[in-house]
Coordinates of C-alpha atoms in Angstrom, one line a residue:
Chain U
M403 CA 0.0 0.0 0.0
T404 CA 1.5 3.3 -1.1
T405 CA 0.2 6.6 0.1
H406 CA 1.9 8.6 -2.5
P407 CA 2.1 6.6 -5.7
E408 CA 4.0 9.3 -7.6
L409 CA 6.9 9.0 -5.2
E410 CA 9.3 6.1 -5.3
T411 CA 9.2 4.7 -1.7
V412 CA 10.7 1.6 -0.1
D413 CA 9.1 -0.3 2.7
M414 CA 11.1 0.0 5.9
M415 CA 11.7 -3.0 8.0
L416 CA 11.4 -2.5 11.7
N417 CA 12.4 -5.1 14.3
M418 CA 10.5 -5.1 17.6
G419 CA 11.6 -7.3 20.4
P420 CA 12.5 -9.9 21.6
Q421 CA 13.4 -7.7 24.6
H422 CA 10.7 -5.1 24.5
P423 CA 8.5 -4.0 27.4
S424 CA 5.3 -4.2 25.6
T425 CA 5.6 -7.7 24.1
H426 CA 4.9 -9.2 27.5
G427 CA 7.7 -11.6 27.3
V428 CA 10.3 -12.7 24.8
F429 CA 8.4 -12.2 21.6
R430 CA 9.8 -10.7 18.4
M431 CA 8.0 -9.3 15.5
V432 CA 9.3 -7.9 12.2
L433 CA 7.2 -5.1 10.8
W434 CA 7.4 -3.8 7.3
I435 CA 6.1 -0.3 7.3
D436 CA 5.3 2.3 4.8
G437 CA 5.3 5.6 6.6
E438 CA 3.0 5.1 9.5
R439 CA 1.2 2.1 8.1
I440 CA 2.1 -1.5 8.7
V441 CA 2.3 -3.3 5.3
D442 CA 3.1 -6.7 6.7
M443 CA 4.4 -8.3 9.8
E444 CA 5.9 -11.6 10.8
P445 CA 5.9 -12.9 14.4
H446 CA 8.9 -14.9 15.7
I447 CA 8.3 -17.1 18.7
G448 CA 10.3 -19.9 20.4
Y449 CA 12.6 -17.9 22.6
L450 CA 11.0 -19.6 25.6
H451 CA 10.7 -23.1 24.1
R452 CA 11.5 -25.7 26.8
G453 CA 10.1 -28.7 25.2
S454 CA 7.4 -29.1 27.8
E455 CA 5.5 -31.7 25.8
K456 CA 8.5 -33.9 25.4
L457 CA 9.5 -33.4 29.1
C458 CA 6.0 -34.7 30.1
E459 CA 6.9 -38.0 28.4
G460 CA 9.6 -38.5 31.0
E461 CA 7.6 -37.6 34.1
R462 CA 5.0 -39.6 36.1
Y463 CA 1.5 -38.3 35.7
G464 CA 1.6 -36.7 39.1
Q465 CA 4.7 -34.9 38.3
V466 CA 3.4 -33.5 35.0
V467 CA 1.2 -31.1 37.0
T468 CA 4.3 -29.1 37.9
L469 CA 5.1 -28.6 34.2
F470 CA 1.6 -27.4 33.5
D471 CA 2.1 -24.7 36.1
R472 CA 4.9 -23.4 34.0
L473 CA 3.0 -23.1 30.8
D474 CA 0.7 -20.2 31.4
Y475 CA 2.3 -18.8 34.5
V476 CA -0.4 -16.3 35.4
S477 CA -3.3 -18.8 35.4
N478 CA -1.7 -21.9 36.9
F479 CA -4.8 -23.4 38.5
N480 CA -6.6 -23.5 35.3
N481 CA -3.7 -25.3 33.6
E482 CA -3.4 -27.9 36.4
Q483 CA -7.1 -28.5 36.3
V484 CA -7.3 -29.3 32.6
F485 CA -4.5 -31.8 32.8
C486 CA -5.9 -33.5 35.9
R487 CA -9.3 -33.7 34.2
A488 CA -7.7 -35.5 31.2
V489 CA -6.1 -38.1 33.4
E490 CA -9.3 -38.5 35.5
R491 CA -11.3 -39.0 32.4
L492 CA -8.9 -41.7 31.2
M493 CA -8.9 -43.4 34.5
D494 CA -12.6 -42.9 35.2
I495 CA -12.0 -41.3 38.5
E496 CA -14.9 -39.5 40.2
V497 CA -13.6 -36.3 41.9
P498 CA -15.2 -35.6 45.3
E499 CA -17.6 -32.7 45.2
R500 CA -15.8 -30.6 47.7
A501 CA -12.6 -30.9 45.7
M502 CA -14.4 -29.7 42.6
Y503 CA -15.8 -26.7 44.4
I504 CA -12.4 -25.7 45.8
R505 CA -10.9 -26.2 42.4
T506 CA -13.5 -24.0 40.8
I507 CA -13.1 -21.3 43.4
L508 CA -9.4 -21.2 42.9
C509 CA -9.7 -21.3 39.1
E510 CA -12.2 -18.5 38.9
L511 CA -10.1 -16.3 41.2
N512 CA -7.2 -17.1 39.0
R513 CA -9.3 -15.8 36.1
V514 CA -9.9 -12.6 38.0
A515 CA -6.2 -12.3 38.8
S516 CA -5.3 -12.9 35.2
H517 CA -7.8 -10.4 33.9
L518 CA -6.6 -7.8 36.4
L519 CA -3.1 -8.3 35.2
F520 CA -4.3 -7.8 31.6
L521 CA -6.3 -4.7 32.6
G522 CA -3.3 -3.1 34.2
T523 CA -0.7 -3.9 31.6
Y524 CA -3.1 -3.1 28.8
A525 CA -3.7 0.3 30.1
L526 CA 0.1 0.6 30.3
D527 CA 0.3 -0.4 26.6
A528 CA -2.2 2.2 25.7
G529 CA -0.4 4.9 27.6
A530 CA -2.2 5.1 31.0
M531 CA 0.1 4.7 33.9
T532 CA -2.3 4.6 36.8
P533 CA -4.5 1.5 36.4
V534 CA -1.6 -0.9 36.6
L535 CA -0.9 0.1 40.2
Y536 CA -4.5 -0.4 41.2
A537 CA -4.8 -3.7 39.3
F538 CA -1.6 -5.1 40.9
R539 CA -2.8 -4.1 44.4
E540 CA -6.0 -6.1 43.8
R541 CA -4.1 -9.0 42.3
E542 CA -1.9 -9.1 45.3
R543 CA -4.9 -9.9 47.5
I544 CA -5.6 -13.0 45.4
Q545 CA -1.9 -14.0 45.5
N546 CA -1.9 -13.8 49.3
L547 CA -4.9 -16.1 49.4
Y548 CA -3.1 -18.5 47.1
E549 CA -0.1 -18.4 49.4
A550 CA -2.2 -19.3 52.4
V551 CA -3.9 -22.1 50.5
S552 CA -1.0 -23.7 48.5
G553 CA 2.1 -22.2 50.0
A554 CA 3.2 -20.7 46.7
R555 CA 2.3 -17.5 45.1
M556 CA 2.6 -18.6 41.5
M557 CA 3.7 -22.3 40.9
H558 CA 1.0 -23.8 43.2
N559 CA 1.1 -27.5 42.3
F560 CA -2.0 -27.8 44.3
I561 CA -4.5 -29.7 42.1
R562 CA -3.9 -33.4 42.1
I563 CA -5.2 -36.2 39.9
G564 CA -8.5 -37.1 41.6
G565 CA -8.8 -34.0 43.8
I566 CA -6.6 -31.5 45.5
K567 CA -3.5 -31.7 47.6
E568 CA -4.8 -30.8 51.0
E569 CA -7.7 -29.3 52.9
V570 CA -7.9 -25.5 52.7
P571 CA -7.2 -23.4 55.8
A572 CA -10.0 -23.1 58.4
D573 CA -10.7 -19.5 57.6
F574 CA -10.9 -20.1 53.8
V575 CA -14.6 -19.4 53.3
P576 CA -14.9 -16.1 55.4
R577 CA -11.6 -15.0 53.9
V578 CA -12.7 -15.5 50.3
R579 CA -16.0 -13.8 51.1
Q580 CA -14.1 -10.8 52.3
L581 CA -11.9 -11.0 49.3
L582 CA -14.8 -11.0 47.0
G583 CA -16.1 -7.7 48.3
E584 CA -12.6 -6.1 48.0
L585 CA -12.1 -7.5 44.5
R586 CA -15.5 -6.2 43.3
R587 CA -14.6 -2.8 44.5
G588 CA -11.2 -3.1 42.9
V589 CA -12.3 -4.2 39.5
E590 CA -15.0 -1.5 39.6
E591 CA -12.4 1.1 40.3
C592 CA -10.3 0.1 37.3
D593 CA -13.4 -0.3 35.2
N594 CA -14.5 3.2 36.1
L595 CA -11.1 4.6 35.5
L596 CA -10.5 3.1 32.1
T597 CA -13.5 1.6 30.2
F598 CA -15.2 4.7 28.9
N599 CA -12.2 7.0 29.1
E600 CA -12.2 9.0 26.0
V601 CA -8.5 8.7 25.2
F602 CA -8.6 4.9 25.8
L603 CA -11.6 4.6 23.5
A604 CA -9.9 6.6 20.8
R605 CA -6.9 4.2 21.1
T606 CA -8.9 1.0 21.0
R607 CA -12.2 1.4 19.3
G608 CA -12.1 0.1 15.7
V609 CA -8.5 -1.0 16.0
G610 CA -7.4 -4.6 15.3
V611 CA -10.8 -5.7 14.1
I612 CA -11.4 -9.4 13.3
D613 CA -14.8 -10.7 12.3
A614 CA -16.3 -13.9 13.7
D615 CA -15.8 -16.1 10.7
T616 CA -12.1 -15.2 10.4
A617 CA -11.7 -15.6 14.1
V618 CA -13.1 -19.1 14.0
S619 CA -10.9 -20.0 11.0
Y620 CA -7.8 -18.8 12.9
G621 CA -8.8 -20.8 15.9
L622 CA -9.3 -17.9 18.2
T623 CA -11.0 -18.8 21.5
G624 CA -11.8 -17.3 24.8
P625 CA -12.3 -13.5 25.2
C626 CA -10.8 -12.9 21.7
L627 CA -13.5 -15.0 20.0
R628 CA -16.3 -13.7 22.2
A629 CA -15.3 -10.2 21.4
S630 CA -16.1 -11.0 17.8
G631 CA -19.7 -11.8 18.7
L632 CA -19.6 -15.6 19.1
A633 CA -20.8 -16.7 22.5
Y634 CA -18.7 -19.9 22.7
D635 CA -17.6 -20.7 26.2
V636 CA -16.5 -24.2 27.2
R637 CA -18.0 -23.7 30.6
K638 CA -21.4 -23.2 29.0
D639 CA -21.2 -25.4 25.8
H640 CA -19.4 -28.4 27.3
P641 CA -19.9 -27.9 31.0
Y642 CA -17.5 -29.7 33.2
E643 CA -17.0 -30.2 37.0
I644 CA -19.5 -28.0 38.8
Y645 CA -20.2 -25.4 36.1
P646 CA -23.7 -26.9 35.4
N647 CA -24.6 -25.9 39.0
V648 CA -23.7 -22.3 38.8
S649 CA -25.4 -19.6 36.8
F650 CA -23.4 -17.0 34.9
T651 CA -23.7 -15.1 31.7
V652 CA -21.2 -15.1 28.8
P653 CA -20.3 -11.5 27.9
V654 CA -20.1 -11.0 24.1
G655 CA -18.6 -8.2 22.1
E656 CA -20.0 -6.6 19.0
Y657 CA -17.2 -5.5 16.6
G658 CA -14.3 -7.7 17.5
D659 CA -11.9 -4.8 18.0
C660 CA -9.5 -4.1 20.8
W661 CA -12.0 -2.4 23.0
D662 CA -14.4 -5.3 22.8
R663 CA -11.7 -7.7 23.8
Y664 CA -10.9 -5.5 26.8
W665 CA -14.5 -5.1 27.7
V666 CA -15.3 -8.9 27.5
R667 CA -12.5 -9.5 30.0
V668 CA -13.6 -6.9 32.5
Q669 CA -17.2 -8.3 32.4
E670 CA -15.8 -11.8 32.7
A671 CA -14.0 -10.8 35.9
Y672 CA -17.4 -9.8 37.4
Q673 CA -18.9 -13.0 36.3
S674 CA -16.1 -15.0 37.9
L675 CA -16.7 -13.3 41.2
N676 CA -20.4 -14.3 41.0
I677 CA -19.4 -17.9 40.3
V678 CA -17.1 -17.9 43.3
E679 CA -19.9 -16.6 45.5
Q680 CA -22.3 -19.3 44.4
C681 CA -19.6 -21.9 45.0
L682 CA -19.1 -20.7 48.5
D683 CA -22.8 -21.0 49.1
Q684 CA -23.1 -24.5 47.7
M685 CA -19.9 -25.9 49.1
T686 CA -20.3 -28.7 51.7
E687 CA -17.9 -30.7 53.9
G688 CA -16.5 -33.9 52.6
P689 CA -13.5 -35.7 51.3
I690 CA -11.1 -34.0 49.0
M691 CA -9.4 -37.1 47.4
P692 CA -11.0 -40.3 46.2
Q693 CA -9.7 -43.8 47.0
M694 CA -7.1 -44.5 44.3
R695 CA -3.6 -45.7 43.7
R696 CA -0.8 -43.5 44.7
I697 CA 0.8 -43.7 41.3
A698 CA -1.6 -43.0 38.5
R699 CA -1.5 -45.5 35.7
P700 CA -4.3 -44.8 33.2
P701 CA -5.3 -47.7 31.0
K702 CA -4.3 -47.7 27.3
G703 CA -6.1 -45.2 25.3
E704 CA -6.3 -41.6 24.3
V705 CA -8.5 -38.7 25.4
Y706 CA -9.0 -35.1 24.4
V707 CA -10.1 -32.7 27.1
H708 CA -10.4 -29.0 27.0
G709 CA -11.4 -26.2 29.3
E710 CA -11.8 -22.5 29.6
N711 CA -8.6 -20.7 30.5
P712 CA -8.5 -16.9 31.0
R713 CA -6.8 -16.7 27.6
G714 CA -9.0 -19.1 25.8
D715 CA -9.6 -22.8 25.2
I716 CA -6.8 -24.9 26.6
G717 CA -6.9 -28.5 25.3
V718 CA -4.9 -31.6 26.3
Y719 CA -4.6 -34.6 24.1
L720 CA -3.3 -37.4 26.1
V721 CA -2.1 -40.8 24.8
S722 CA -1.5 -43.4 27.4
D723 CA 0.3 -46.7 26.8
G724 CA -0.8 -48.1 30.2
T725 CA 2.4 -47.2 32.0
D726 CA 3.0 -44.5 34.7
K727 CA 4.2 -41.9 32.2
P728 CA 2.3 -40.3 29.3
Y729 CA 3.1 -41.7 25.9
R730 CA 2.3 -38.5 24.2
L731 CA 0.9 -35.3 25.6
K732 CA -0.1 -32.4 23.4
V733 CA -1.2 -29.1 24.8
R734 CA -3.4 -26.9 22.7
P735 CA -2.2 -23.5 24.0
P736 CA -4.8 -20.8 23.6
S737 CA -2.4 -17.9 23.3
Y738 CA -0.6 -19.7 20.5
C739 CA -3.7 -19.8 18.3
N740 CA -4.7 -16.3 19.3
L741 CA -1.2 -15.1 18.2
T742 CA -1.7 -16.7 14.7
A743 CA -4.3 -14.0 14.0
L744 CA -2.0 -11.2 14.8
R745 CA -0.8 -10.8 11.3
H746 CA -4.3 -10.5 10.0
M747 CA -5.2 -7.9 12.6
M748 CA -2.1 -5.8 12.1
K749 CA -2.2 -5.5 8.3
D750 CA -2.9 -1.8 7.4
A751 CA -2.9 -0.7 11.0
F752 CA -0.9 2.2 12.3
I753 CA 2.4 1.5 13.8
A754 CA 1.3 3.1 17.0
D755 CA -1.5 0.6 17.2
A756 CA 0.8 -2.4 17.0
V757 CA 1.4 -2.5 20.7
V758 CA -2.3 -2.0 21.4
I759 CA -3.3 -4.9 19.1
L760 CA -0.7 -7.2 20.6
G761 CA -1.7 -6.3 24.1
S762 CA -5.4 -7.0 23.4
L763 CA -4.6 -10.6 22.7
D764 CA -3.2 -11.0 26.2
I765 CA -0.6 -13.6 25.3
V766 CA 1.7 -15.4 27.8
L767 CA 4.8 -16.5 26.0
G768 CA 5.4 -19.4 28.4
E769 CA 2.4 -21.0 26.9
V770 CA 3.0 -20.0 23.3
D771 CA 6.5 -21.5 23.2
R772 CA 5.9 -24.3 25.7
Chain Z
M390 CA 30.6 -46.0 22.3
T391 CA 33.4 -47.1 24.6
E392 CA 33.7 -50.2 26.8
Q393 CA 32.3 -48.4 29.9
D394 CA 29.1 -47.6 28.1
K395 CA 28.4 -51.2 27.4
P396 CA 25.6 -52.8 29.5
V397 CA 26.9 -54.3 32.7
S398 CA 24.1 -56.8 33.3
E399 CA 21.1 -58.1 31.4
P400 CA 18.0 -55.9 31.8
E401 CA 15.3 -57.4 34.1
E402 CA 12.1 -58.7 32.5
S403 CA 9.9 -56.4 34.6
A404 CA 10.9 -54.0 37.2
P405 CA 8.7 -54.0 40.4
E406 CA 6.3 -51.2 40.8
G407 CA 8.0 -47.8 41.6
A408 CA 11.4 -49.3 41.4
T409 CA 14.2 -47.3 39.9
D410 CA 16.5 -50.0 38.7
E411 CA 19.6 -48.6 37.1
T412 CA 20.2 -51.6 34.9
A413 CA 16.7 -51.6 33.4
Q414 CA 16.8 -50.4 29.8
A415 CA 20.5 -50.1 29.9
E416 CA 21.0 -51.9 26.6
A417 CA 21.3 -48.6 24.7
P418 CA 23.9 -45.9 25.3
A419 CA 22.7 -43.1 27.5
S420 CA 22.3 -40.7 24.6
V421 CA 19.5 -42.7 22.9
R422 CA 17.9 -44.2 26.0
P423 CA 14.2 -43.5 26.2
A424 CA 12.5 -42.4 29.5
R425 CA 12.3 -45.3 32.0
R426 CA 8.7 -46.5 32.4
A427 CA 7.1 -48.8 34.9
P428 CA 5.3 -51.8 33.3
P429 CA 1.6 -51.4 32.4
H430 CA -1.1 -52.8 34.6
E431 CA -2.4 -56.2 33.8
E432 CA -6.1 -55.2 33.8
E433 CA -7.9 -54.7 30.5
A434 CA -8.5 -51.2 29.3
P435 CA -12.3 -50.3 29.5
P436 CA -13.8 -49.9 26.0
E437 CA -14.3 -46.4 24.7
V438 CA -18.0 -45.5 24.8
L439 CA -19.8 -42.8 23.0
N440 CA -22.8 -41.0 24.5
P441 CA -25.9 -40.3 22.4
R442 CA -24.6 -37.0 21.2
G443 CA -21.4 -38.6 20.2
Q444 CA -23.3 -41.3 18.4
T445 CA -25.2 -38.7 16.4
T446 CA -22.0 -36.9 15.5
L447 CA -20.3 -40.2 14.5
G448 CA -23.3 -41.0 12.3
L449 CA -23.0 -37.8 10.5
L450 CA -19.2 -38.2 10.1
M451 CA -19.7 -41.7 8.6
Q452 CA -22.2 -40.3 6.2
V453 CA -19.9 -37.5 5.2
A454 CA -16.7 -39.5 4.8
D455 CA -18.4 -42.8 3.9
P456 CA -16.1 -44.7 1.5
Y457 CA -12.9 -43.4 3.1
V458 CA -13.3 -44.4 6.7
I459 CA -10.8 -47.1 7.8
A460 CA -11.7 -47.2 11.5
H461 CA -13.8 -45.3 14.0
G462 CA -14.4 -45.0 17.7
G463 CA -14.6 -42.3 20.3
R464 CA -15.2 -41.3 23.9
D465 CA -18.1 -39.2 25.4
D466 CA -19.2 -36.9 22.6
I467 CA -16.0 -36.8 20.7
P468 CA -16.0 -39.5 18.0
W469 CA -12.9 -40.2 15.8
I470 CA -12.6 -41.6 12.3
E471 CA -9.4 -42.7 10.6
T472 CA -9.0 -42.0 6.9
R473 CA -6.3 -42.3 4.3
A474 CA -3.8 -39.4 3.7
Q475 CA -4.9 -39.1 0.0
R476 CA -8.5 -38.5 1.0
L477 CA -7.8 -36.2 4.0
T478 CA -8.4 -32.9 2.2
E479 CA -11.7 -34.1 0.8
V480 CA -12.9 -35.5 4.1
A481 CA -11.8 -32.5 6.1
R482 CA -13.5 -30.1 3.6
R483 CA -16.8 -32.1 3.8
C484 CA -16.6 -32.0 7.6
R485 CA -16.1 -28.3 7.6
D486 CA -18.9 -27.5 5.1
H487 CA -21.5 -30.0 6.4
R488 CA -24.5 -28.1 7.7
D489 CA -25.1 -30.2 10.9
L490 CA -21.5 -30.9 11.6
D491 CA -20.3 -27.4 11.0
L492 CA -16.7 -28.1 12.1
K493 CA -15.5 -24.6 11.3
M494 CA -12.6 -24.5 13.8
L495 CA -9.4 -26.6 13.7
H496 CA -9.0 -26.9 17.5
C497 CA -5.8 -28.8 17.6
L498 CA -3.4 -30.6 15.3
L499 CA -0.8 -33.0 16.6
V500 CA 1.3 -35.8 15.6
V501 CA 1.9 -39.0 17.6
D502 CA 4.9 -41.1 17.0
Y503 CA 4.0 -44.8 17.2
I504 CA 7.5 -45.8 16.1
E505 CA 6.3 -48.0 13.2
H506 CA 4.0 -45.2 12.0
L507 CA 3.2 -41.6 12.6
Q508 CA -0.3 -40.5 13.3
A509 CA -1.6 -37.0 12.5
V510 CA -4.6 -36.1 14.6
Y511 CA -6.9 -33.2 13.7
V512 CA -9.3 -32.1 16.5
L513 CA -12.2 -30.2 15.0
L514 CA -14.9 -28.2 16.8
S515 CA -17.9 -26.2 16.0
P516 CA -18.2 -23.1 18.2
V517 CA -21.8 -22.6 17.1
K518 CA -23.3 -26.1 17.3
G519 CA -20.9 -27.5 19.9
T520 CA -20.0 -30.6 17.9
R521 CA -16.5 -32.1 18.3
A522 CA -14.8 -34.7 16.2
I523 CA -11.3 -36.0 15.6
L524 CA -9.8 -37.1 12.2
K525 CA -6.8 -39.4 12.3
V526 CA -4.4 -40.3 9.5
N527 CA -1.7 -42.9 9.8
V528 CA 1.4 -42.5 7.7
P529 CA 4.5 -44.7 7.5
A530 CA 7.4 -43.5 9.6
D531 CA 9.9 -43.6 6.8
E532 CA 7.8 -41.4 4.5
P533 CA 5.6 -39.2 6.7
K534 CA 3.5 -37.2 4.2
V535 CA 0.1 -35.7 4.5
P536 CA -1.6 -33.0 2.4
S537 CA -1.6 -29.5 4.0
L538 CA -4.9 -28.2 5.1
T539 CA -3.9 -24.5 5.0
G540 CA -6.6 -23.8 2.5
L541 CA -9.3 -25.0 4.9
W542 CA -8.4 -23.5 8.2
A543 CA -6.1 -20.5 8.7
A544 CA -5.1 -22.0 12.1
T545 CA -3.4 -24.9 10.3
D546 CA -0.4 -22.7 9.2
W547 CA 1.5 -22.6 12.5
Y548 CA 0.4 -26.0 13.7
E549 CA 1.8 -27.6 10.5
R550 CA 5.0 -25.7 10.8
E551 CA 5.5 -26.8 14.4
M552 CA 4.7 -30.4 13.6
H553 CA 7.0 -30.3 10.7
E554 CA 10.0 -29.2 12.7
L555 CA 9.2 -31.4 15.7
F556 CA 8.3 -34.6 13.9
G557 CA 9.5 -34.2 10.4
M558 CA 6.0 -34.6 9.1
E559 CA 5.8 -33.3 5.5
F560 CA 2.8 -31.2 4.8
E561 CA 2.4 -31.2 1.0
G562 CA 1.3 -27.8 -0.3
H563 CA 2.1 -25.7 2.7
P564 CA 3.4 -22.4 1.5
N565 CA 6.2 -22.0 4.1
L566 CA 7.4 -24.8 6.3
S567 CA 10.2 -22.8 7.9
P568 CA 11.2 -23.5 11.5
L569 CA 8.9 -21.8 14.0
I570 CA 10.0 -22.6 17.6
L571 CA 13.4 -24.2 17.5
Y572 CA 16.6 -22.2 17.1
E573 CA 18.3 -21.8 13.8
G574 CA 20.5 -24.7 12.8
F575 CA 18.8 -27.2 15.0
E576 CA 19.2 -30.7 13.7
G577 CA 16.9 -33.7 14.2
Y578 CA 13.3 -34.0 15.1
P579 CA 12.9 -33.7 18.9
G580 CA 9.3 -34.9 19.0
L581 CA 10.1 -38.3 17.8
K582 CA 10.7 -41.2 20.2
S583 CA 14.1 -41.9 18.6
F584 CA 15.4 -38.4 19.6
P585 CA 17.9 -38.5 22.5
F586 CA 15.9 -37.6 25.6
N587 CA 17.2 -37.5 29.2
D588 CA 20.5 -36.1 28.2
Y589 CA 22.3 -32.8 28.4
E590 CA 24.4 -31.4 25.6
E591 CA 27.2 -28.9 25.6
F592 CA 25.9 -25.7 24.0

């Protein structure tokens, strides 16, 4: 695309990353620009490739959970849960109800924490310095709860095949209830500060548009897909664990632009808080682990299980040969697929919007590269 | 391979549960030794059972891909069919365009190394109808070749590039099978079972 056809111009190549504050990790993209317009771009990934899938083949099923923590390192519980669900499905284990409720509470709080992180850093990407401070303050409250529950702030290793590692602290329920009130106020605060801010709207409205059909073809899932107007949520369409027992709505965007992707995430955070509240009301006493062998050995076979991560649809394809280690384990990383569409979104965008578009996908490179 | 690397004793027939016997699987040098595994359980694997929704989907799949189905099965509401590599594009296109199947999203693409053959697995999903299905293609390990599906789903691009560099799977018709996640100059296919595993390398 040439703006002045009478002039002889040459596209300029611009390298961005891998060490760049707004790529949220080690991610590099090469942009070809014509003046202020992006003509073409090419993403380069793999700087964080650790071969997690191959490593899983050398670990016992119970040990693989730790590797899943390190995929998407800001929504660890969701990752652990999807792997454990895959093994449980293969072994036909029934998870005790209390364990499922505790898992769901932790996962949904993780979703709020992840969306808060997105909210803060996205504002930073768009040029607003303040919300990140508020968002991190709120996220810290969730991290403190996680520390009390699992002993770790990030790499929890708490969800086990069949249930959870240990009983939660005695003051868990009142503490989460108090946390819910604080978080609601916190999310609202950031929401009020940013959502309809005129400058923020100007930066994000109509930028990085992707329509529903293209989004589906690119395999976009999670908030990125819902922002394009398709209400696909694994928790609703293929309900698992205790999601059939709780009521929540799936926020859907209209235009599939950056603002819609932002807005869907903020609304999802509110919905997650509602889910946690319902879980606290419904939760009863009971066992947290079923009777099972200490070393999991699923029978021969394969299974595909997927669940809703804050970033999208995380899937696990597990092939078992009947031994105590997975024969093949494939993770379908949501950020990876969302990143595929980046090129489509960035074509013909302004160079100043490159960061805003990338930020709106909310990628975690630990998961993209695996 | 020096004298010290040679196995000291014969490997045991079956190691006891949870045992970490150093001599087990010591017949190969350390660099090509696969991960140690405990022996499988004696008990029979339960058969895979499809629920009514899965049965319906499988019925539709069979109807769509009728003459080209080699095997089929499934679990819960995710049926799978196996087809031949030559027919893959046609079957995949029919699955995508069928009104009731509506498998508009390629959810996941992976390759499994079964040593004597490689298996490409395509997990398909319909975000509107909620149907899920899996296509499988077996190809010989010495000539792993399947047609590229880049024309059907845009998501295929990166998946195929990744599977090409990890497993050496050839996707015929892919516009650009350049390396995606491994560093430049990397040799070998690390996804394969034959790739040296529990070993460190000077870098």
